[in-house]
């Protein structure tokens, strides 16, 4: 695994706790809409910096919630809730702004939040949890197409109109990807020209980066991002 960071010269600008499902409405904006097993979980210091993991509906981020760093609260949220429901969760505590973590499919919501709530989002990490199509998959698709049954392509998080707004993102951003990343990540790296720092973390010999298989890499990249956010807020 290696880190490749581009500084602002070009781009301006374990408190271990039991995981508990999010049930009911709380003062910090977590509502009953996310109640349920493996839908929304939270762990860590309820007064610490909030790290929000956005998932597309079957979130695997809960696998990371057993060991939350001291001074942080980790929360998983289904991205289907949308930006309107995400906004109340962007709680600043002791001057520490929340950090958003998204996969390829949920990346647009994280980017939109950083654009819409620039004073509430401290940083963003986007994880390539799908990867590009492998040569074997392409060969399989070509073969099955002969029989009229091609496999569906992997979703890669279409940015749509947000792509033209990427230079307006100012917060630190980390991209963590495998050896053959989805095309989305090349567009993100080339478009995020205005963020305080842009860090690209490459994990060799990995088709996709997921909590089940790359927990340590994800934790390391997130630790570095939080440090970058703290530097940016000084």
Coordinates of N, CA, C and O in Angstrom, one line a residue, residues 55-154:
X55 N -23.5 4.0 3.1 CA -23.6 2.7 2.4 C -24.9 2.7 1.5 O -25.8 3.4 1.8
X56 N -24.9 1.9 0.5 CA -26.0 1.9 -0.5 C -27.2 1.1 0.0 O -28.2 1.0 -0.8
X57 N -27.2 0.5 1.2 CA -28.4 -0.3 1.6 C -28.1 -1.6 2.3 O -28.8 -2.0 3.1
X58 N -26.9 -2.1 2.0 CA -26.5 -3.4 2.7 C -25.1 -3.1 3.2 O -24.1 -3.7 2.7
X59 N -25.0 -2.1 4.1 CA -23.7 -1.7 4.5 C -22.8 -2.7 5.2 O -23.3 -3.5 6.0
X60 N -21.6 -2.8 4.8 CA -20.6 -3.7 5.4 C -19.7 -2.9 6.4 O -18.8 -3.5 7.0
X61 N -19.9 -1.6 6.5 CA -19.0 -0.8 7.3 C -19.1 -1.1 8.8 O -18.2 -0.9 9.5
X62 N -20.2 -1.8 9.2 CA -20.3 -2.1 10.6 C -19.2 -3.0 11.1 O -18.9 -3.1 12.2
X63 N -18.5 -3.7 10.1 CA -17.4 -4.6 10.5 C -16.2 -3.8 11.1 O -15.4 -4.4 11.8
X64 N -16.2 -2.5 10.9 CA -15.1 -1.7 11.4 C -15.4 -1.1 12.8 O -14.6 -0.5 13.5
X65 N -16.7 -1.2 13.3 CA -17.1 -0.5 14.4 C -16.7 -1.2 15.8 O -17.0 -0.6 16.8
X66 N -16.0 -2.3 15.7 CA -15.6 -2.9 17.0 C -14.5 -2.2 17.6 O -14.3 -2.4 18.8
X67 N -13.7 -1.5 16.9 CA -12.5 -0.8 17.4 C -12.5 0.6 16.9 O -11.8 0.9 15.9
X68 N -13.2 1.5 17.6 CA -13.2 2.9 17.2 C -12.1 3.7 17.9 O -12.0 3.5 19.1
X69 N -11.3 4.4 17.2 CA -10.3 5.2 17.9 C -10.8 6.1 18.9 O -12.0 6.6 18.8
X70 N -10.0 6.3 20.0 CA -10.4 7.2 21.0 C -10.7 8.6 20.5 O -10.1 9.1 19.6
X71 N -11.8 9.2 21.0 CA -12.1 10.6 20.6 C -12.9 10.6 19.3 O -13.1 11.7 18.8
X72 N -13.4 9.5 18.8 CA -14.2 9.5 17.6 C -15.5 8.7 17.8 O -15.6 7.7 18.6
X73 N -16.5 9.0 17.1 CA -17.8 8.2 17.0 C -18.0 7.8 15.6 O -18.0 8.7 14.7
X74 N -18.2 6.5 15.3 CA -18.4 6.1 14.0 C -19.8 5.6 13.8 O -20.4 5.0 14.7
X75 N -20.4 6.1 12.7 CA -21.8 5.9 12.4 C -22.0 5.4 11.0 O -21.5 6.0 10.1
X76 N -22.8 4.4 10.8 CA -23.1 3.9 9.4 C -24.5 4.4 9.1 O -25.4 4.4 9.9
X77 N -24.7 4.9 7.9 CA -25.9 5.5 7.4 C -26.2 5.1 6.0 O -25.3 5.1 5.1
X78 N -27.4 4.6 5.7 CA -27.8 4.3 4.3 C -27.9 5.6 3.5 O -28.6 6.5 3.8
X79 N -27.2 5.6 2.3 CA -27.2 6.8 1.5 C -28.6 7.1 0.9 O -28.8 8.2 0.5
X80 N -29.5 6.1 0.9 CA -30.8 6.4 0.4 C -31.5 7.5 1.1 O -32.5 8.1 0.7
X81 N -31.0 7.8 2.4 CA -31.6 8.8 3.2 C -31.5 10.2 2.5 O -32.3 11.1 2.7
X82 N -30.4 10.4 1.7 CA -30.3 11.6 0.9 C -29.6 12.7 1.7 O -29.5 12.6 3.0
X83 N -29.3 13.8 1.0 CA -28.6 14.9 1.7 C -29.4 15.6 2.7 O -28.9 16.1 3.7
X84 N -30.8 15.6 2.6 CA -31.6 16.3 3.5 C -31.6 15.6 4.9 O -31.6 16.3 5.9
X85 N -31.5 14.3 4.9 CA -31.4 13.6 6.1 C -30.0 13.5 6.7 O -29.8 13.3 7.9
X86 N -29.0 13.7 5.8 CA -27.6 13.6 6.2 C -27.3 14.9 6.9 O -26.5 14.9 7.9
X87 N -27.8 16.0 6.5 CA -27.4 17.3 7.1 C -27.5 17.4 8.6 O -26.5 17.9 9.3
X88 N -28.5 16.9 9.3 CA -28.6 17.0 10.8 C -27.5 16.1 11.5 O -27.2 16.3 12.6
X89 N -26.9 15.2 10.7 CA -25.9 14.4 11.3 C -24.5 15.0 11.3 O -23.6 14.6 12.0
X90 N -24.4 16.1 10.6 CA -23.1 16.8 10.4 C -22.8 17.7 11.6 O -22.9 18.9 11.5
X91 N -22.6 17.0 12.7 CA -22.5 17.7 14.0 C -21.0 18.0 14.3 O -20.2 17.1 14.3
X92 N -20.7 19.3 14.5 CA -19.3 19.7 14.9 C -19.2 19.6 16.4 O -20.0 20.2 17.2
X93 N -18.2 18.9 16.9 CA -18.0 18.8 18.4 C -16.6 19.3 18.8 O -15.6 18.7 18.3
X94 N -16.6 20.3 19.6 CA -15.3 20.8 20.1 C -14.4 21.3 19.0 O -13.2 21.1 19.0
X95 N -15.1 21.8 17.9 CA -14.3 22.3 16.8 C -13.9 21.2 15.8 O -13.2 21.5 14.8
X96 N -14.4 20.0 16.0 CA -14.0 18.9 15.2 C -15.2 18.6 14.2 O -16.2 18.1 14.7
X97 N -14.9 18.8 13.0 CA -16.0 18.6 12.0 C -16.1 17.1 11.6 O -15.0 16.4 11.6
X98 N -17.2 16.6 11.2 CA -17.4 15.2 10.9 C -16.7 14.9 9.5 O -16.4 15.8 8.7
X99 N -16.3 13.6 9.4 CA -15.7 13.1 8.2 C -16.6 12.1 7.5 O -17.3 11.3 8.2
X100 N -16.8 12.2 6.2 CA -17.6 11.3 5.5 C -16.8 10.2 4.7 O -15.8 10.5 4.2
X101 N -17.3 9.0 4.8 CA -16.6 7.9 4.1 C -17.7 7.2 3.2 O -18.8 6.9 3.6
X102 N -17.3 7.1 1.9 CA -18.3 6.6 0.9 C -17.6 5.6 0.0 O -16.4 5.5 -0.1
X103 N -18.4 4.7 -0.6 CA -17.9 3.8 -1.6 C -18.2 4.4 -3.0 O -18.6 5.5 -3.1
X104 N -17.9 3.6 -4.0 CA -18.0 4.1 -5.3 C -19.5 4.5 -5.6 O -19.7 5.5 -6.3
X105 N -20.5 3.7 -5.1 CA -21.9 4.0 -5.4 C -22.3 5.2 -4.7 O -23.2 6.0 -5.1
X106 N -21.9 5.4 -3.4 CA -22.3 6.5 -2.6 C -21.5 7.7 -2.6 O -21.7 8.7 -1.9
X107 N -20.4 7.7 -3.5 CA -19.6 8.9 -3.6 C -20.3 10.2 -4.0 O -20.0 11.2 -3.4
X108 N -21.3 10.1 -4.9 CA -22.0 11.4 -5.2 C -22.6 12.1 -4.0 O -22.5 13.3 -3.9
X109 N -23.1 11.3 -3.0 CA -23.7 12.0 -1.9 C -22.6 12.6 -1.0 O -22.8 13.7 -0.5
X110 N -21.5 12.0 -0.9 CA -20.4 12.6 -0.1 C -19.9 13.8 -0.7 O -19.6 14.8 0.0
X111 N -19.7 13.8 -2.0 CA -19.3 15.0 -2.8 C -20.3 16.1 -2.6 O -20.0 17.3 -2.4
X112 N -21.6 15.8 -2.8 CA -22.6 16.8 -2.7 C -22.7 17.4 -1.3 O -22.9 18.6 -1.2
X113 N -22.5 16.6 -0.3 CA -22.5 17.1 1.1 C -21.3 18.1 1.3 O -21.5 19.1 1.9
X114 N -20.1 17.7 0.7 CA -19.0 18.6 0.9 C -19.2 19.9 0.2 O -18.7 21.0 0.6
X115 N -19.9 19.9 -0.9 CA -20.2 21.1 -1.7 C -21.3 21.9 -1.0 O -21.3 23.2 -0.9
X116 N -22.4 21.3 -0.5 CA -23.5 22.0 0.0 C -23.3 22.4 1.5 O -23.9 23.4 1.9
X117 N -22.5 21.7 2.2 CA -22.3 22.0 3.6 C -20.7 22.2 3.9 O -20.2 21.5 4.7
X118 N -20.1 23.1 3.2 CA -18.6 23.3 3.3 C -18.2 23.6 4.7 O -17.0 23.4 5.1
X119 N -19.0 24.2 5.6 CA -18.6 24.6 6.9 C -19.0 23.5 7.9 O -18.7 23.6 9.1
X120 N -19.6 22.4 7.5 CA -20.0 21.3 8.3 C -19.2 20.0 8.1 O -19.2 19.1 8.9
X121 N -18.6 19.9 6.9 CA -17.9 18.7 6.6 C -16.4 18.9 6.7 O -15.9 19.9 6.1
X122 N -15.7 18.1 7.4 CA -14.3 18.3 7.6 C -13.4 17.6 6.6 O -12.4 18.1 6.2
X123 N -13.9 16.5 6.0 CA -13.1 15.8 5.0 C -13.9 14.6 4.5 O -15.0 14.3 5.0
X124 N -13.4 14.1 3.4 CA -14.1 13.0 2.7 C -13.1 11.9 2.3 O -12.0 12.2 1.8
X125 N -13.5 10.6 2.5 CA -12.8 9.5 2.0 C -13.7 8.7 1.1 O -14.8 8.4 1.4
X126 N -13.2 8.4 -0.1 CA -14.0 7.6 -1.1 C -13.2 6.3 -1.4 O -12.0 6.4 -1.8
X127 N -13.9 5.2 -1.2 CA -13.2 3.9 -1.3 C -13.7 3.1 -2.6 O -14.9 3.1 -2.8
X128 N -12.8 2.6 -3.3 CA -13.1 1.9 -4.5 C -13.5 0.4 -4.1 O -12.7 -0.5 -4.0
X129 N -14.8 0.3 -3.7 CA -15.2 -1.1 -3.3 C -15.8 -1.9 -4.4 O -16.5 -2.9 -4.1
X130 N -15.7 -1.5 -5.6 CA -16.1 -2.2 -6.8 C -15.0 -2.6 -7.7 O -15.0 -3.8 -8.2
X131 N -14.1 -1.8 -8.0 CA -13.0 -2.1 -8.9 C -13.5 -2.1 -10.3 O -14.7 -2.1 -10.6
X132 N -12.5 -2.0 -11.2 CA -12.8 -2.1 -12.6 C -13.1 -3.6 -13.0 O -12.8 -4.5 -12.3
X133 N -13.7 -3.7 -14.2 CA -14.0 -5.1 -14.6 C -12.7 -5.8 -15.0 O -11.8 -5.2 -15.7
X134 N -12.5 -7.0 -14.5 CA -11.3 -7.7 -14.7 C -11.3 -8.3 -16.1 O -12.4 -8.5 -16.8
X135 N -10.1 -8.6 -16.7 CA -10.1 -9.3 -18.0 C -10.9 -10.5 -18.1 O -11.6 -10.8 -19.1
X136 N -10.9 -11.3 -16.9 CA -11.7 -12.5 -16.9 C -13.2 -12.2 -17.1 O -13.9 -12.9 -17.8
X137 N -13.6 -11.2 -16.4 CA -15.0 -10.8 -16.4 C -15.4 -10.3 -17.8 O -16.4 -10.6 -18.4
X138 N -14.5 -9.6 -18.5 CA -14.7 -9.1 -19.8 C -14.8 -10.3 -20.8 O -15.7 -10.3 -21.7
X139 N -14.0 -11.2 -20.6 CA -14.0 -12.4 -21.5 C -15.3 -13.2 -21.3 O -16.0 -13.7 -22.2
X140 N -15.7 -13.3 -20.0 CA -17.0 -14.0 -19.7 C -18.2 -13.2 -20.3 O -19.1 -13.8 -20.8
X141 N -18.1 -11.9 -20.2 CA -19.2 -11.1 -20.8 C -19.3 -11.4 -22.3 O -20.4 -11.5 -22.9
X142 N -18.1 -11.4 -23.0 CA -18.1 -11.6 -24.4 C -18.6 -13.0 -24.8 O -19.4 -13.1 -25.7
X143 N -18.3 -14.0 -24.0 CA -18.8 -15.3 -24.2 C -20.3 -15.4 -24.0 O -21.0 -15.9 -24.9
X144 N -20.8 -14.9 -22.9 CA -22.2 -15.0 -22.6 C -23.0 -14.2 -23.5 O -24.2 -14.4 -23.7
X145 N -22.4 -13.1 -24.0 CA -23.2 -12.2 -25.0 C -23.6 -13.0 -26.2 O -24.6 -12.8 -26.8
X146 N -22.8 -14.0 -26.6 CA -23.1 -14.9 -27.7 C -24.4 -15.6 -27.5 O -25.1 -16.0 -28.4
X147 N -24.8 -15.8 -26.2 CA -26.0 -16.6 -25.9 C -27.1 -15.6 -25.4 O -28.1 -16.0 -24.9
X148 N -26.8 -14.3 -25.5 CA -27.8 -13.3 -25.2 C -28.0 -13.1 -23.7 O -29.0 -12.5 -23.3
X149 N -27.0 -13.5 -22.9 CA -27.1 -13.3 -21.5 C -25.9 -12.6 -20.9 O -25.2 -13.3 -20.1
X150 N -25.5 -11.4 -21.3 CA -24.4 -10.8 -20.7 C -24.6 -10.4 -19.2 O -25.7 -10.2 -18.8
X151 N -23.5 -10.5 -18.5 CA -23.6 -10.1 -17.1 C -23.7 -8.6 -16.9 O -23.2 -7.9 -17.7
X152 N -24.5 -8.2 -15.9 CA -24.6 -6.8 -15.7 C -23.3 -6.1 -15.3 O -22.4 -6.8 -14.7
X153 N -23.1 -4.9 -15.7 CA -21.8 -4.2 -15.3 C -21.9 -3.7 -13.9 O -23.0 -3.6 -13.3
X154 N -20.8 -3.5 -13.3 CA -20.7 -3.1 -11.9 C -21.1 -1.6 -11.8 O -20.6 -0.8 -12.7

